[in-house]
């Protein structure tokens, strides 16, 4: 027979004891006391520890002190265990509902003072907003009950246990429990009391719960109220002063819907809220009401009658020091940053967030998919055998989770979709959850991606579908069967709105092809956009052995099983720094579309509900990146969906410089999330006069030579460059390798329409197989002519017969040195290449090369399938700022379409480089770094990169795309770099 203690942690019941029914998280004037702050704390290695600590007389003076809310594994510098990261796999044996005896158990105690006048309260309630995972509660030695559902709120009636004056609360928290099997979200396992604890005096004649459903239809509002209160609490008054509403209901039977003559609607773009109160003689509840109507009409998801397109992010609660502990100031800035990057929607992956976050979403304006605290992904490892989602014994637990989710947050206008959870297979319990939601909330639709055949959900949802697959989903004439569907089920799913609940896996340097996904939204009306996985990296701040701080990921805490850096997959780094991919996202989903049409500009307002009266339009003209003119563009106010053609300004075109027109849409006034002048959307037009690249300098009088000579600023020995612009230099050497990105390292089989030829093998493995990271060179010949040098090298790798021939021709004309490198692969190469480039190594000498100025695409790194955020102009950066601090070092820093580059040492100009187009009009890119691709590839964390005494410049004729293969599609064929002949032409002069 199992012991009593093991039976408790294996209990699949959602809660026991004096648990009260779920209700809204309300702003009430009823008396309350926060129990946040220091608690006494003791950690035991197992659940088998005596419960005597709950007694009032227990002496806890020898215990430690810990802050509540917090996670105990993030306190005490490892004294209370370490975090564990898994994505899919359970960090314990799959033996449901049982968990190991080695079950860290935290005991908490604290005193609180109950005011004497609280004795008049009808009941005293103890509320926990989040505890991971199973917890039990005692007040003054009397057990109040137990509960699971880590990201859900639980309230206990402790009226019979409390007294005026001093009281003792004791809480026991088990890290592992039966509920851990249904909380297998892709995140850190972080036990403890991590959200607020509050004791509340519920007044006699108070309001137990309120739900104000506020609809909108063609300028008119409608309120459908639900008030939960004893009959003795009435009369109840609803007041919305701004609308002149003062409705008094004398009895519960009087509570009825009411119409509002004229209101402004709520939307994610214009988040109009009205302050409201619901009052009795004993209590006043304050709410903010947003009038909006959600509906599905055919295959369209509509709010206030207009189609919604989600430019969304999956958002976990994550902070490098606090974990999932909520901080309002940080959360507000987090959401404001989302708004600045044109994010309009949040999927609360994969649990309800702290309730205040939804207040902020209402206020700042987001479409929210509110997700239940449910995921059983680890059962995928055993082909879903034993999955609780189809086990009737778990039904009560599943229903409890969705009921607590919906009831807590039902008043928020920002929530437009309820989601049952994530990656929990499918089954009757999920269908029961959906049925309950449909009965409780007849307006908001139900989402769950795992319902592939659409048996119980209202929206067709998929993860990481490819562009061609989404085209087949969106096209009206498509007849192909959809994933896991019969033809009839496929037809049914095509009658619903389609949403990508996850796409564009933003792990490391990536993703690519965001613009292709966005194009689907405009081509296929049933495609309603999606939610990037994910908003931010989950790195935890740690310290390397040498004292260097870094952001840790799976495996850095000695976990027995873990999923490595898969937790570092956000568009925001752990330290809140936006990645280039976030800038790319902003550019791709910008709400104003610019189309240049001769001497006219067509502008389209792509917003859902906001006109353009909050924007002003500015233009500027640059010659080779130097501003020469600017002004305001007169644009009439555009209603949502409207377009207009306006004349372009007269542009002074330079005969000997590139002429670029840039148009920005800026905020005309500051908002709660951005200052005046913040750029919302931008576009560029190349207005340059046609020019041809200078022809290559022909030579035919080559003769054998020793290759030791000086050509202007360059010195050669045995045909090899040894000095340039007065500095030691080695190279150029052929570079075909890049430090693999997380996408490059993925062995995903999802390679539809890709150039991957070995399913299940990563591109990085194939590159290492072919020796691209360890190329060697054999000089074939050295030839000279007047003021010229020619070398031919054969480049190959040990153990391989594959090769690349590189012809390098150096020629001097006046004081300008030109290099033409012709790169030609042998036959037999069978996979894509990461890059085709040449590398110069520049030892520090007296002063390092530590920065660059360039004319080309910038200011952020860019790649073939991630160019929308890049603009043509002049930019400068230090060598440090040219790279991105991805949590796992990888390819970074490439700037595309280079025209001119100046290498800097402090304020001094070291070398000027002009990059010429090849015969196909293609321009090279550059990377400047303190480490070689090989060094970067060997490091697992930034602090592991070696101390460098050399700067490395790589000029790339081409780079392979980024894709999303770490969890999603591979690089699209048009952005894949196949082995091919390329030419690089550079003109070099010494700095001055």
mmCIF file of N, CA and C in Angstrom, residues 31 67 105 138 147 285 539 607 618 633 726 785 789 797 824 856 921 935 951 961:
data_model
loop_
_atom_site.group_PDB
_atom_site.id
_atom_site.type_symbol
_atom_site.label_atom_id
_atom_site.label_comp_id
_atom_site.label_asym_id
_atom_site.label_seq_id
_atom_site.Cartn_x
_atom_site.Cartn_y
_atom_site.Cartn_z
ATOM 1 N N UNK A 31 -11.436 44.943 2.868
ATOM 2 C CA UNK A 31 -10.124 44.929 3.535
ATOM 3 C C UNK A 31 -9.327 43.690 3.152
ATOM 4 N N UNK A 67 11.997 34.983 0.529
ATOM 5 C CA UNK A 67 10.989 35.924 0.069
ATOM 6 C C UNK A 67 9.834 35.187 -0.604
ATOM 7 N N UNK A 105 10.708 19.249 -1.003
ATOM 8 C CA UNK A 105 9.497 19.744 -0.343
ATOM 9 C C UNK A 105 9.863 20.954 0.505
ATOM 10 N N UNK A 138 -2.160 25.312 6.257
ATOM 11 C CA UNK A 138 -2.684 25.291 7.621
ATOM 12 C C UNK A 138 -2.744 26.722 8.144
ATOM 13 N N UNK A 147 -4.174 21.955 -2.898
ATOM 14 C CA UNK A 147 -4.547 22.283 -4.272
ATOM 15 C C UNK A 147 -3.354 22.091 -5.189
ATOM 16 N N UNK A 285 -16.790 47.175 -6.181
ATOM 17 C CA UNK A 285 -15.864 46.552 -7.121
ATOM 18 C C UNK A 285 -15.600 47.553 -8.243
ATOM 19 N N UNK A 539 16.841 32.774 -20.336
ATOM 20 C CA UNK A 539 18.109 32.584 -19.643
ATOM 21 C C UNK A 539 18.043 33.010 -18.187
ATOM 22 N N UNK A 607 -4.470 48.675 -40.583
ATOM 23 C CA UNK A 607 -4.916 48.491 -39.208
ATOM 24 C C UNK A 607 -6.329 47.915 -39.142
ATOM 25 N N UNK A 618 7.070 61.502 -42.892
ATOM 26 C CA UNK A 618 8.280 62.283 -43.182
ATOM 27 C C UNK A 618 9.065 61.596 -44.286
ATOM 28 N N UNK A 633 5.313 64.742 -45.787
ATOM 29 C CA UNK A 633 4.465 64.269 -46.865
ATOM 30 C C UNK A 633 3.013 64.483 -46.456
ATOM 31 N N UNK A 726 49.952 49.198 -43.907
ATOM 32 C CA UNK A 726 50.897 49.347 -42.801
ATOM 33 C C UNK A 726 50.683 48.392 -41.647
ATOM 34 N N UNK A 785 52.653 40.122 -63.266
ATOM 35 C CA UNK A 785 52.737 41.021 -64.411
ATOM 36 C C UNK A 785 53.024 42.398 -63.838
ATOM 37 N N UNK A 789 49.575 40.689 -59.493
ATOM 38 C CA UNK A 789 49.925 39.383 -58.936
ATOM 39 C C UNK A 789 48.725 38.465 -59.093
ATOM 40 N N UNK A 797 39.516 19.588 -47.941
ATOM 41 C CA UNK A 797 39.573 19.152 -46.556
ATOM 42 C C UNK A 797 40.124 17.740 -46.477
ATOM 43 N N UNK A 824 35.494 28.765 -57.580
ATOM 44 C CA UNK A 824 34.828 27.775 -58.420
ATOM 45 C C UNK A 824 34.902 26.402 -57.766
ATOM 46 N N UNK A 856 25.813 50.546 -46.983
ATOM 47 C CA UNK A 856 25.194 49.301 -47.411
ATOM 48 C C UNK A 856 23.929 49.107 -46.618
ATOM 49 N N UNK A 921 25.187 41.703 -60.999
ATOM 50 C CA UNK A 921 24.683 42.819 -60.212
ATOM 51 C C UNK A 921 24.575 42.540 -58.721
ATOM 52 N N UNK A 935 36.233 29.266 -34.015
ATOM 53 C CA UNK A 935 36.283 29.538 -32.574
ATOM 54 C C UNK A 935 34.884 29.705 -31.997
ATOM 55 N N UNK A 951 41.491 40.697 -35.135
ATOM 56 C CA UNK A 951 40.178 40.962 -35.709
ATOM 57 C C UNK A 951 40.083 40.240 -37.043
ATOM 58 N N UNK A 961 20.558 31.153 -46.198
ATOM 59 C CA UNK A 961 19.492 31.760 -45.414
ATOM 60 C C UNK A 961 19.445 31.226 -43.991
#
